[in-house]
Coordinates of C-alpha atoms in Angstrom, one line a residue:
X1 CA 0.3 0.1 0.1
X2 CA 1.7 3.1 -1.3
X3 CA 1.6 6.5 -2.9
X4 CA 4.3 8.6 -4.6
X5 CA 5.9 11.8 -3.4
X6 CA 4.2 15.2 -4.7
X7 CA 5.9 16.2 -7.8
X8 CA 7.2 19.8 -7.9
X9 CA 5.2 22.1 -10.4
X10 CA 8.5 24.3 -10.6
X11 CA 10.8 22.9 -13.4
X12 CA 14.2 23.2 -14.5
X13 CA 14.6 24.7 -18.1
X14 CA 15.2 21.8 -20.5
X15 CA 18.5 23.3 -21.3
X16 CA 20.0 23.2 -18.0
X17 CA 18.4 19.9 -17.1
X18 CA 20.1 18.4 -20.4
X19 CA 23.4 19.6 -19.5
X20 CA 23.2 18.5 -16.0
X21 CA 22.2 15.0 -17.3
X22 CA 25.2 14.9 -19.8
X23 CA 27.9 16.0 -17.1
X24 CA 26.1 13.3 -14.7
X25 CA 26.8 10.4 -17.1
X26 CA 30.5 11.3 -17.2
X27 CA 30.8 12.1 -13.4
X28 CA 29.1 9.1 -12.5
X29 CA 31.1 6.5 -14.5
X30 CA 34.2 8.4 -12.8
X31 CA 32.9 8.3 -9.2
X32 CA 33.0 4.3 -9.8
X33 CA 36.7 4.0 -9.2
X34 CA 36.3 6.7 -6.2
X35 CA 33.8 4.8 -4.5
X36 CA 35.5 1.7 -5.2
X37 CA 38.7 2.6 -3.8
X38 CA 36.8 4.0 -0.5
X39 CA 35.4 0.8 -0.3
X40 CA 32.4 2.2 0.8
X41 CA 29.6 2.1 -1.9
X42 CA 26.7 4.5 -1.3
X43 CA 28.5 6.5 1.8
X44 CA 30.9 8.4 -0.4
X45 CA 31.3 11.9 1.5
X46 CA 29.9 10.4 4.9
X47 CA 31.4 9.1 8.0
X48 CA 33.2 6.1 7.8
X49 CA 31.0 2.8 8.0
X50 CA 30.7 1.2 11.4
X51 CA 32.1 -2.1 12.0
X52 CA 28.7 -3.9 11.8
X53 CA 28.7 -3.1 7.9
X54 CA 31.6 -5.0 7.5
X55 CA 30.7 -8.4 9.0
X56 CA 28.1 -9.4 6.4
X57 CA 27.5 -8.4 2.8
X58 CA 24.2 -8.5 0.8
X59 CA 26.2 -9.3 -2.4
X60 CA 30.0 -9.1 -3.2
X61 CA 30.0 -5.5 -3.9
X62 CA 27.3 -4.4 -1.6
X63 CA 27.9 -4.1 2.2
X64 CA 25.1 -4.3 4.7
X65 CA 23.3 -0.7 5.4
X66 CA 24.8 1.1 8.3
X67 CA 21.8 0.2 10.4
X68 CA 19.0 -2.2 10.5
X69 CA 16.4 0.7 10.8
X70 CA 15.7 2.9 7.9
X71 CA 13.3 5.4 6.7
X72 CA 10.3 5.6 4.3
X73 CA 10.7 9.5 4.6
X74 CA 8.5 9.7 1.2
X75 CA 7.0 13.2 1.3
X76 CA 8.8 15.7 3.6
X77 CA 12.0 16.0 1.3
X78 CA 10.0 16.6 -1.7
X79 CA 8.1 19.3 0.3
X80 CA 11.4 20.9 1.5
X81 CA 13.3 21.1 -1.5
X82 CA 12.9 24.2 -3.8
X83 CA 10.6 24.6 -6.8
X84 CA 13.9 23.3 -8.8
X85 CA 14.3 20.4 -6.8
X86 CA 17.1 21.8 -4.7
X87 CA 18.0 21.9 -1.1
X88 CA 16.6 24.6 1.2
X89 CA 17.9 25.5 4.9
X90 CA 14.9 23.6 5.9
X91 CA 15.8 20.6 3.8
X92 CA 19.5 20.7 5.2
X93 CA 18.3 21.0 8.9
X94 CA 16.2 18.3 8.7
X95 CA 19.2 15.9 7.2
X96 CA 21.2 17.6 10.1
X97 CA 18.6 15.8 12.6
X98 CA 18.5 12.7 10.6
X99 CA 22.2 12.0 10.6
X100 CA 22.4 11.1 14.3
X101 CA 19.6 8.2 13.4
X102 CA 22.1 6.6 11.3
X103 CA 19.3 5.4 8.9
X104 CA 20.2 2.2 6.9
X105 CA 18.1 2.3 4.0
X106 CA 15.8 5.2 3.0
X107 CA 13.4 4.4 0.3
X108 CA 11.3 6.3 -2.3
X109 CA 8.3 5.6 -4.6
X110 CA 10.3 6.4 -7.8
X111 CA 7.3 5.8 -9.7
X112 CA 7.6 5.3 -13.4
X113 CA 4.8 7.6 -14.3
X114 CA 6.4 10.7 -12.1
X115 CA 9.3 10.4 -14.3
X116 CA 7.6 9.9 -17.9
X117 CA 4.3 11.5 -18.5
X118 CA 4.5 13.9 -21.1
X119 CA 5.0 11.7 -24.3
X120 CA 5.6 8.6 -25.3
X121 CA 9.1 7.2 -26.3
X122 CA 10.5 7.2 -29.9
X123 CA 13.1 4.9 -31.6
X124 CA 14.9 8.2 -32.8
X125 CA 15.5 11.3 -30.6
X126 CA 12.6 13.4 -29.5
X127 CA 11.9 17.0 -29.3
X128 CA 11.1 17.0 -25.8
X129 CA 8.6 19.3 -24.1
X130 CA 9.6 21.7 -21.7
X131 CA 10.6 20.8 -18.2
X132 CA 11.7 17.4 -19.5
X133 CA 15.0 15.9 -20.6
X134 CA 16.0 13.8 -23.5
X135 CA 17.3 10.4 -22.3
X136 CA 19.7 9.3 -23.7
X137 CA 20.6 12.3 -25.2
X138 CA 22.0 11.3 -28.6
X139 CA 22.2 8.1 -30.7
X140 CA 25.7 7.6 -29.4
X141 CA 24.7 7.4 -25.8
X142 CA 21.8 5.1 -26.4
X143 CA 24.2 2.4 -27.9
X144 CA 26.9 3.2 -24.9
X145 CA 24.3 2.7 -22.4
X146 CA 22.3 -0.1 -24.1
X147 CA 18.8 2.0 -24.1
X148 CA 16.3 0.7 -26.3
X149 CA 14.6 4.0 -26.9
X150 CA 14.4 7.7 -26.4
X151 CA 12.4 9.1 -23.6
X152 CA 11.4 12.5 -22.1
X153 CA 12.0 12.4 -18.6
X154 CA 10.9 15.1 -15.9
X155 CA 13.6 17.5 -15.1
X156 CA 12.2 18.2 -11.8
X157 CA 12.0 14.8 -10.6
X158 CA 15.7 14.2 -11.6
X159 CA 16.7 17.4 -9.7
X160 CA 14.7 16.4 -6.9
X161 CA 16.2 13.0 -6.5
X162 CA 19.8 14.4 -7.2
X163 CA 19.6 16.4 -4.1
X164 CA 17.8 13.9 -2.0
X165 CA 20.5 11.1 -2.9
X166 CA 23.3 13.3 -2.5
X167 CA 22.1 14.3 1.1
X168 CA 21.2 10.5 1.9
X169 CA 24.4 9.6 0.6
X170 CA 26.1 12.2 3.0
X171 CA 24.4 10.8 6.2
X172 CA 25.6 7.2 5.4
X173 CA 22.3 5.6 4.0
X174 CA 21.7 3.7 0.9
X175 CA 18.5 3.8 -0.9
X176 CA 16.1 1.7 -2.2
X177 CA 13.5 2.7 -5.0
X178 CA 9.9 1.1 -5.5
X179 CA 9.6 0.5 -9.2
X180 CA 5.8 0.9 -10.0
X181 CA 3.2 2.8 -11.6
X182 CA 3.4 2.4 -15.4
X183 CA 2.5 5.6 -17.3
X184 CA -1.1 5.8 -18.7
X185 CA 0.1 5.5 -22.4
X186 CA 2.2 2.3 -21.6
X187 CA -0.8 0.4 -19.9
X188 CA -3.9 -1.1 -21.5
X189 CA -6.5 1.5 -21.7
X190 CA -9.2 -1.0 -20.3
X191 CA -7.2 -1.9 -17.2
X192 CA -9.9 -1.2 -14.5
X193 CA -7.8 -0.5 -11.1
X194 CA -9.8 -0.9 -7.9
X195 CA -11.2 1.3 -5.2
X196 CA -8.9 2.0 -2.2
X197 CA -10.8 4.2 0.4
X198 CA -11.9 7.1 -1.3
X199 CA -9.5 6.8 -4.3
X200 CA -9.2 4.5 -7.8
X201 CA -6.1 3.1 -8.0
X202 CA -4.8 2.3 -11.8
X203 CA -1.0 2.5 -10.6
X204 CA -1.0 -1.2 -10.3
X205 CA -2.0 -1.8 -14.1
X206 CA 1.1 -3.8 -15.5
X207 CA 2.8 -2.4 -18.6
X208 CA 1.8 -4.1 -21.7
X209 CA 4.1 -6.4 -23.4
X210 CA 5.1 -4.1 -26.6
X211 CA 6.1 -1.2 -23.8
X212 CA 8.4 -3.7 -21.7
X213 CA 11.6 -2.1 -23.5
X214 CA 10.3 1.2 -22.2
X215 CA 10.2 -0.4 -18.5
X216 CA 13.8 -1.6 -18.8
X217 CA 14.8 1.8 -20.1
X218 CA 13.2 3.5 -17.1
X219 CA 15.2 1.4 -14.6
X220 CA 18.5 1.6 -16.8
X221 CA 18.1 5.4 -16.4
X222 CA 17.7 5.1 -12.4
X223 CA 20.8 2.8 -12.4
X224 CA 22.8 4.8 -14.6
X225 CA 22.3 8.0 -12.9
X226 CA 22.1 7.0 -9.1
X227 CA 23.4 3.6 -8.4
X228 CA 27.3 4.5 -8.7
X229 CA 26.5 6.4 -5.3
X230 CA 23.6 5.4 -3.3
X231 CA 20.7 3.7 -5.0
X232 CA 21.3 0.3 -4.3
X233 CA 18.0 -1.6 -3.8
X234 CA 15.2 -1.9 -6.3
X235 CA 11.6 -3.4 -5.3
X236 CA 10.0 -4.5 -8.1
X237 CA 6.3 -3.3 -8.3
X238 CA 4.2 -3.8 -5.3
X239 CA 2.3 -6.7 -3.5
X240 CA 2.2 -8.6 -6.5
X241 CA 0.1 -11.4 -5.4
X242 CA -2.9 -9.0 -5.2
X243 CA -4.7 -7.9 -8.4
X244 CA -5.3 -4.5 -6.8
X245 CA -1.7 -4.0 -6.9
X246 CA -0.6 -5.5 -9.7
X247 CA -3.3 -5.4 -12.1
X248 CA -3.4 -7.8 -15.3
X249 CA -6.9 -6.6 -16.5
X250 CA -8.5 -7.1 -18.9
X251 CA -6.3 -10.1 -19.8
X252 CA -7.5 -12.0 -16.9
X253 CA -10.0 -11.4 -14.3
X254 CA -8.9 -9.1 -11.5
X255 CA -12.0 -9.8 -9.1
X256 CA -12.9 -12.6 -6.8
X257 CA -15.5 -14.6 -8.2
X258 CA -19.0 -15.9 -6.6
X259 CA -18.7 -16.3 -2.7
X260 CA -15.4 -15.2 -3.0
X261 CA -14.2 -18.1 -5.4
X262 CA -10.9 -18.1 -7.3
X263 CA -11.7 -17.4 -11.0
X264 CA -8.5 -18.0 -12.6
X265 CA -7.5 -21.0 -14.8
X266 CA -3.9 -22.4 -14.3
X267 CA -3.0 -20.7 -17.8
X268 CA -4.2 -17.3 -16.4
X269 CA -2.4 -17.4 -13.1
X270 CA 0.7 -18.4 -15.1
X271 CA 0.3 -15.4 -17.5
X272 CA 0.0 -13.1 -14.2
X273 CA 3.0 -14.9 -12.8
X274 CA 5.0 -14.7 -16.0
X275 CA 4.4 -11.1 -16.3
X276 CA 5.9 -10.3 -13.0
X277 CA 8.9 -12.7 -13.6
X278 CA 9.5 -10.5 -16.8
X279 CA 9.3 -7.2 -14.8
X280 CA 11.9 -8.7 -12.3
X281 CA 14.1 -10.0 -15.1
X282 CA 13.9 -6.7 -16.9
X283 CA 14.9 -5.0 -13.7
X284 CA 18.1 -7.5 -13.2
X285 CA 18.9 -6.9 -17.2
X286 CA 19.0 -3.3 -16.4
X287 CA 20.9 -3.6 -13.5
X288 CA 23.8 -6.2 -15.5
X289 CA 23.8 -4.1 -18.5
X290 CA 25.1 -1.2 -16.3
X291 CA 27.6 -3.1 -14.8
X292 CA 26.0 -3.4 -11.1
X293 CA 25.0 -7.2 -11.0
X294 CA 27.2 -7.6 -8.0
X295 CA 26.5 -4.1 -6.2
X296 CA 22.8 -3.5 -6.7
X297 CA 20.0 -6.0 -5.1
X298 CA 16.6 -6.8 -6.9
X299 CA 13.7 -7.5 -4.5
X300 CA 10.4 -9.4 -5.3
X301 CA 7.5 -7.4 -3.3
X302 CA 5.2 -9.3 -1.2
X303 CA 2.2 -8.4 1.0
X304 CA 1.8 -10.4 4.3
X305 CA -1.1 -12.9 3.1
X306 CA 0.8 -16.3 2.9
X307 CA -2.1 -18.0 1.9
X308 CA -4.9 -17.1 -0.3
X309 CA -7.5 -14.8 2.1
X310 CA -11.2 -15.4 2.4
X311 CA -12.8 -13.0 -0.1
X312 CA -16.0 -11.7 -1.0
X313 CA -17.4 -11.7 -4.3
X314 CA -15.8 -8.7 -6.4
X315 CA -12.9 -7.9 -3.9
X316 CA -9.8 -7.3 -5.7
X317 CA -8.5 -10.9 -6.3
X318 CA -5.6 -12.2 -3.9
X319 CA -3.6 -15.6 -4.8
X320 CA -1.9 -15.9 -1.5
X321 CA 1.7 -14.9 -1.4
X322 CA 3.0 -18.7 -1.2
X323 CA 1.0 -19.9 -4.3
X324 CA 2.4 -17.0 -6.3
X325 CA 6.2 -17.6 -4.9
X326 CA 5.4 -21.2 -5.5
X327 CA 5.3 -20.5 -9.2
X328 CA 7.8 -17.7 -9.6
X329 CA 10.7 -19.2 -8.2
X330 CA 11.0 -21.8 -11.1
X331 CA 10.4 -19.2 -13.5
X332 CA 13.0 -16.9 -12.3
X333 CA 15.5 -19.6 -11.9
X334 CA 14.8 -20.9 -15.5
X335 CA 16.2 -17.4 -16.6
X336 CA 19.5 -18.0 -15.0
X337 CA 20.8 -14.7 -14.6
X338 CA 18.7 -13.1 -11.8
X339 CA 19.7 -12.8 -8.3
X340 CA 17.0 -11.4 -6.2
X341 CA 15.9 -11.2 -2.3
X342 CA 12.3 -10.9 -1.1
X343 CA 10.8 -7.5 0.2
X344 CA 8.0 -8.6 2.6
X345 CA 5.4 -6.3 4.2
X346 CA 4.7 -7.6 7.9
X347 CA 2.0 -5.7 8.9
X348 CA 0.2 -7.1 12.1
X349 CA -3.0 -6.8 13.8
X350 CA -1.4 -4.4 16.4
X351 CA 1.6 -6.1 17.5
X352 CA 4.8 -7.2 15.7
X353 CA 5.0 -10.1 18.3
X354 CA 1.6 -11.4 17.4
X355 CA 2.0 -15.0 15.9
X356 CA -1.6 -15.9 16.2
X357 CA -2.2 -15.9 12.3
X358 CA 1.0 -18.4 11.7
X359 CA -0.2 -20.7 14.7
X360 CA -0.6 -24.7 13.8
X361 CA -3.8 -25.2 12.2
X362 CA -4.8 -21.4 11.7
X363 CA -5.8 -20.5 8.2
X364 CA -5.3 -18.5 5.9
X365 CA -1.9 -17.9 7.1
X366 CA -0.4 -14.5 7.4
X367 CA 3.0 -13.6 8.7
X368 CA 4.0 -10.9 11.0
X369 CA 7.9 -9.6 12.4
X370 CA 7.6 -12.5 14.7
X371 CA 6.4 -15.1 12.1
X372 CA 9.0 -14.2 9.3
X373 CA 11.2 -17.2 10.4
X374 CA 8.7 -19.1 8.5
X375 CA 9.2 -17.1 5.3
X376 CA 13.0 -17.8 5.8
X377 CA 12.3 -21.5 6.2
X378 CA 10.4 -21.2 2.7
X379 CA 13.0 -19.5 1.0
X380 CA 15.8 -22.0 2.3
X381 CA 13.7 -24.5 1.0
X382 CA 13.3 -22.9 -2.5
X383 CA 17.2 -22.4 -2.8
X384 CA 17.7 -26.1 -2.4
X385 CA 14.7 -27.3 -4.2
X386 CA 14.5 -25.2 -7.2
X387 CA 17.9 -23.4 -7.5
X388 CA 19.7 -27.0 -6.6
X389 CA 22.2 -24.6 -4.3
X390 CA 23.3 -25.6 -0.5
X391 CA 21.5 -22.9 1.6
X392 CA 24.6 -22.5 3.7
X393 CA 26.9 -21.6 0.7
X394 CA 27.9 -17.9 -0.2
X395 CA 26.2 -18.2 -3.5
X396 CA 22.7 -19.1 -2.1
X397 CA 22.8 -16.1 0.6
X398 CA 21.0 -13.4 -1.5
X399 CA 18.0 -15.5 -2.3
X400 CA 17.4 -15.8 1.3
X401 CA 17.6 -12.4 2.4
X402 CA 14.6 -10.2 3.6
X403 CA 13.9 -6.6 3.3
X404 CA 10.9 -5.3 5.3
X405 CA 10.2 -2.7 3.1
X406 CA 6.8 -1.8 4.0
X407 CA 4.7 -2.3 7.3
X408 CA 3.1 0.1 9.7
X409 CA 0.2 0.8 12.4
X410 CA -2.6 2.9 10.9
X411 CA -4.2 5.6 13.2
X412 CA -7.0 5.3 14.2
X413 CA -7.6 1.6 13.1
X414 CA -4.7 0.1 15.0
X415 CA -3.2 2.2 17.9
X416 CA -2.3 5.3 19.3
X417 CA 1.2 6.8 19.4
X418 CA 2.4 5.3 22.6
X419 CA 1.6 1.7 21.0
X420 CA 2.9 2.7 17.5
X421 CA 6.2 3.8 19.6
X422 CA 6.4 0.2 21.3
X423 CA 5.8 -1.5 18.1
X424 CA 8.9 0.4 16.3
X425 CA 10.7 -1.0 19.2
X426 CA 9.5 -4.3 18.9
X427 CA 9.9 -4.8 15.2
X428 CA 13.6 -3.6 15.6
X429 CA 14.2 -6.3 18.0
X430 CA 12.5 -9.1 16.1
X431 CA 14.3 -8.1 13.1
X432 CA 17.6 -8.2 14.8
X433 CA 16.9 -11.5 16.1
X434 CA 16.1 -12.9 12.6
X435 CA 19.6 -12.5 10.9
X436 CA 18.2 -12.7 7.4
X437 CA 16.4 -9.3 7.7
X438 CA 18.8 -6.6 6.4
X439 CA 16.7 -3.6 6.8
X440 CA 13.4 -2.2 8.0
X441 CA 11.4 0.7 6.4
X442 CA 8.1 1.4 8.0
X443 CA 5.0 3.5 6.4
X444 CA 5.5 6.3 7.0
X445 CA 8.6 7.6 9.0
X446 CA 6.6 11.2 9.2
X447 CA 3.1 12.5 8.8
X448 CA 2.4 15.3 6.4
X449 CA 1.4 18.4 8.3
X450 CA -2.2 17.3 7.2
X451 CA -1.8 13.7 7.7
X452 CA -0.8 10.6 5.6
X453 CA -4.3 9.2 4.5
X454 CA -4.1 6.0 2.8
X455 CA -7.6 4.4 2.3
X456 CA -8.9 6.5 5.3
X457 CA -6.2 5.9 7.8
X458 CA -3.2 7.8 9.0
X459 CA -0.2 6.0 8.7
X460 CA 2.7 8.6 9.4
X461 CA 4.7 7.3 12.8
X462 CA 6.1 10.7 13.9
X463 CA 3.4 13.4 14.3
X464 CA 2.7 15.8 11.5
X465 CA 3.0 18.9 13.7
X466 CA 6.5 18.0 14.5
X467 CA 8.4 20.5 12.2
X468 CA 10.3 19.6 9.1
X469 CA 13.5 20.2 10.5
X470 CA 12.5 17.8 13.4
X471 CA 13.8 20.2 15.9
X472 CA 10.7 19.8 18.4
X473 CA 10.7 16.0 18.0
X474 CA 12.2 15.1 21.3
X475 CA 9.6 13.9 23.9
X476 CA 7.3 12.5 21.2
X477 CA 7.2 8.6 21.6
X478 CA 7.7 7.7 18.1
X479 CA 10.4 10.1 17.4
X480 CA 12.2 8.9 20.4
X481 CA 11.8 5.4 19.3
X482 CA 13.4 6.2 16.3
X483 CA 16.2 7.7 18.0
X484 CA 16.5 4.8 20.3
X485 CA 16.8 2.1 17.2
X486 CA 19.9 3.8 16.0
X487 CA 23.4 2.2 16.3
X488 CA 24.4 4.9 18.5
X489 CA 21.9 3.5 21.3
X490 CA 20.5 0.5 20.3
X491 CA 22.1 -2.5 22.1
X492 CA 24.8 -0.1 23.8
X493 CA 23.1 1.9 26.7
X494 CA 20.2 1.4 29.0
X495 CA 18.9 4.8 28.7
X496 CA 17.4 5.1 25.3
X497 CA 13.6 5.2 25.1
X498 CA 12.8 1.2 23.8
X499 CA 15.0 0.1 26.8
X500 CA 13.7 2.5 29.5
X501 CA 9.9 2.2 28.5
X502 CA 9.6 -1.1 26.6
X503 CA 13.0 -3.3 27.7
X504 CA 14.0 -3.6 24.3
X505 CA 17.3 -3.2 22.9
X506 CA 19.0 -2.7 26.1
X507 CA 22.9 -3.2 26.5
X508 CA 22.0 -4.9 29.9
X509 CA 19.7 -7.4 28.8
X510 CA 17.8 -9.3 31.6
X511 CA 14.3 -10.7 32.5
X512 CA 11.5 -10.2 34.8
X513 CA 8.4 -11.8 36.4
X514 CA 6.3 -12.1 39.3
X515 CA 5.0 -15.2 41.7
X516 CA 1.4 -14.3 41.7
X517 CA -0.5 -15.0 45.0
X518 CA -1.3 -18.7 45.8
X519 CA -4.4 -20.6 45.5
X520 CA -5.1 -23.2 48.2
X521 CA -8.3 -25.3 48.1
X522 CA -8.2 -28.2 50.6
X523 CA -4.9 -30.5 49.9
X524 CA -4.3 -28.7 46.5
X525 CA -2.1 -25.5 45.9
X526 CA -1.9 -23.7 42.6
X527 CA 0.9 -21.8 41.9
X528 CA 1.2 -19.4 39.0
X529 CA 2.9 -16.2 38.0
X530 CA 4.7 -15.3 34.8
X531 CA 8.6 -14.7 33.7
X532 CA 10.0 -13.0 30.6
X533 CA 13.5 -12.6 29.5
X534 CA 14.9 -10.3 26.7
X535 CA 17.4 -12.9 26.2
X536 CA 15.3 -15.5 25.2
X537 CA 15.3 -16.6 21.4
X538 CA 12.9 -14.4 19.2
X539 CA 13.7 -11.2 20.9
X540 CA 12.0 -12.3 24.0
X541 CA 9.1 -13.9 22.3
X542 CA 10.0 -17.7 23.4
X543 CA 9.2 -18.6 26.7
X544 CA 11.9 -19.2 29.6
X545 CA 11.5 -22.1 32.0
X546 CA 10.7 -21.5 35.8
X547 CA 11.8 -23.8 38.9
X548 CA 9.1 -24.2 41.7
X549 CA 10.4 -25.5 45.0
X550 CA 8.4 -26.1 48.2
X551 CA 9.8 -26.2 51.7
X552 CA 8.2 -27.3 54.8
X553 CA 6.0 -29.8 52.5
X554 CA 7.2 -33.1 50.9
X555 CA 6.8 -31.5 47.5
X556 CA 9.3 -32.4 44.7
X557 CA 10.4 -29.5 42.7
X558 CA 9.2 -28.9 39.4
X559 CA 10.8 -27.0 36.4
X560 CA 8.2 -26.0 33.9
X561 CA 8.0 -23.8 30.8
X562 CA 6.4 -20.5 31.2
X563 CA 4.2 -20.5 28.2
X564 CA 0.6 -20.1 29.3
X565 CA -1.3 -17.3 27.6
X566 CA -1.6 -14.0 29.7
X567 CA -3.1 -11.2 27.8
X568 CA -2.7 -8.9 30.8
X569 CA 1.1 -8.8 30.4
X570 CA 1.0 -7.3 27.0
X571 CA -1.8 -4.9 28.3
X572 CA 0.7 -3.9 31.1
X573 CA 3.7 -3.6 29.1
X574 CA 5.6 -5.8 31.0
X575 CA 6.2 -8.5 28.4
X576 CA 5.7 -8.1 24.3
X577 CA 3.7 -11.3 23.9
X578 CA 1.1 -13.1 25.9
X579 CA 2.7 -16.5 26.2
X580 CA 5.0 -16.1 29.5
X581 CA 2.7 -17.3 32.0
X582 CA 2.9 -20.3 34.3
X583 CA 0.2 -22.3 36.3
X584 CA 1.2 -25.5 38.1
X585 CA -1.2 -27.6 40.6
X586 CA 0.3 -29.4 43.3
X587 CA -1.5 -32.2 45.0
X588 CA 0.0 -32.4 48.7
X589 CA 0.2 -36.1 49.7
X590 CA -1.3 -37.5 52.6
X591 CA -1.8 -36.6 55.4
X592 CA -2.2 -33.2 53.4
X593 CA -1.3 -29.6 54.3
X594 CA -0.1 -30.3 58.0
X595 CA 2.2 -27.3 58.6
X596 CA 3.7 -24.0 57.6
X597 CA 5.2 -23.9 53.9
X598 CA 7.0 -21.8 51.6
X599 CA 6.9 -21.6 47.6
X600 CA 9.8 -20.1 45.8
X601 CA 9.9 -19.6 41.9
X602 CA 12.9 -18.7 40.1
X603 CA 13.2 -18.3 36.2
X604 CA 16.0 -19.9 34.4
X605 CA 18.4 -18.5 32.0
X606 CA 21.9 -20.0 30.8
X607 CA 21.9 -22.1 33.8
X608 CA 21.4 -19.3 36.3
X609 CA 18.1 -19.0 38.5
X610 CA 16.9 -15.5 39.3
X611 CA 14.1 -15.5 41.8
X612 CA 10.6 -13.8 40.7
X613 CA 9.5 -10.8 42.4
X614 CA 7.1 -11.5 45.3
X615 CA 8.8 -14.9 45.6
X616 CA 8.8 -16.7 48.1
X617 CA 5.0 -17.1 49.1
X618 CA 3.9 -18.8 52.1
X619 CA 0.8 -20.6 53.9
X620 CA -0.3 -23.3 56.3
X621 CA -3.3 -25.6 56.7
X622 CA -5.5 -22.5 56.9
X623 CA -4.7 -21.2 53.4
X624 CA -2.0 -18.8 51.8
X625 CA -0.7 -16.0 53.9
X626 CA 2.3 -13.1 54.2
X627 CA 5.6 -14.6 54.6
X628 CA 6.9 -14.0 58.2
X629 CA 9.8 -11.4 58.0
X630 CA 12.9 -12.5 57.5
X631 CA 11.7 -15.2 55.1

């Protein structure tokens, strides 16, 4: 679910922009040698990369981003640049505030239709309308850079992204582009689109076959101009298992059939998947053709609906992500020269730790940050069975990577800013625990001043009443959560927002828990409480063990798993998910309870037992009571 940035009405003159483009073609290629020598593609002119960047690589020529947390800062940079796409003092001030966050990837909707909307392409050089730039500029450049055709691209869009990407590069960020939205004259005129909130969306209408060369040229232009410095990631289309976001009408039905049935034949389904495979291959071809196959990553785009959802007649048709992927992998493998990762959109019902929709027996399945491990397992299986690669080999690693490129928590449908800030912290912790996740960019980083409306919901995380230069952001929970997830704070201190407020990302990781008051009925004692430890697998989502021991009664010590559902823990903010309770019943052997007793409970971690709060608890024949002083 995404929309493009506001396009500027003020434009460069075509002569100035054309000169700029010609200079860029030369200087970009010269920069390759400089960037290569520095060993830090994408961070030229910024601070040296942090050590974590050098521990793993996405591709041989592409290091990990400088941080896991990134930004979908879609609209503000566009609004703060000047009429010609240049930097303003307010925009520079914003980037000064962004720099300490050390964002990993900053992603943008680089919609095709915002670059090429004036006139169609031609086999010969065009007389471009004002405010557009001829690309390539000459027949010689067309042959040199491998373009199929000549195009007139928006000068203001080019200038704006020149400015933004330069500023992103200076703060050490890599960039990602969402490749989407074919110009109207490259779509089928009878593509219907779908209604999303108050809007009718046709951006998903796929380009017709005769204009796939135009699509490849559009990608080639983006690679040529910006991949030498910071544009290192291309996400191909959007949520392609949905006929709303990837619309193949009128060639195949794009709505669910009677009673929500699946109306496609296998041939029609194959046509849909084949078109998307072609888009991925054309993207890869443009990257390879410009010499960046080892330095630019191509990602498929996938929503969270792993299995086909229940639908009503007339809903935008959805295939389920797994059925789509099952058909896509063999097609991409057969092409033989396409390296790709998987961009995922792990939205959730309100908590990234929610794993209910992937529980055993639950259908239709849908993933969250907590259950992305299932997607990783699937990718590992596909690498082995379809690509015939050892999943542990270096060659197989890119195919198993995940980029959480879009997810968020809409207001008011989901939650307020307190909970949205919590979710930023939780998503960071879960992504850190899943080593296949290389970046996270939530939807959106900041509201527009008037709200970031999508389908009637507000997705902006940092409030829109925070100024464009972010100078008054401190104290707002979502802003503080973004600060906390930067490498300067996350995991290296205990005084940042996520640690202090939600016990996530602390330097001194620990646990907590409580032994609740005992229940006693006759000769039966029920011991219950809860325990949670941030150090447990899954960012603390997995349960820990609790040791329960008695003194004063002849009752053997028990060690139990604290995995009983306690929804009150999440509501109170003391644990990220509910499965951390314990409840054990002890039947006291004859002659029953005869004297004072004490019950102690401790949670276990790495061989160490730590007593729970309110432990021990005491009682006698009359029932539970407060322990005497000194016990």
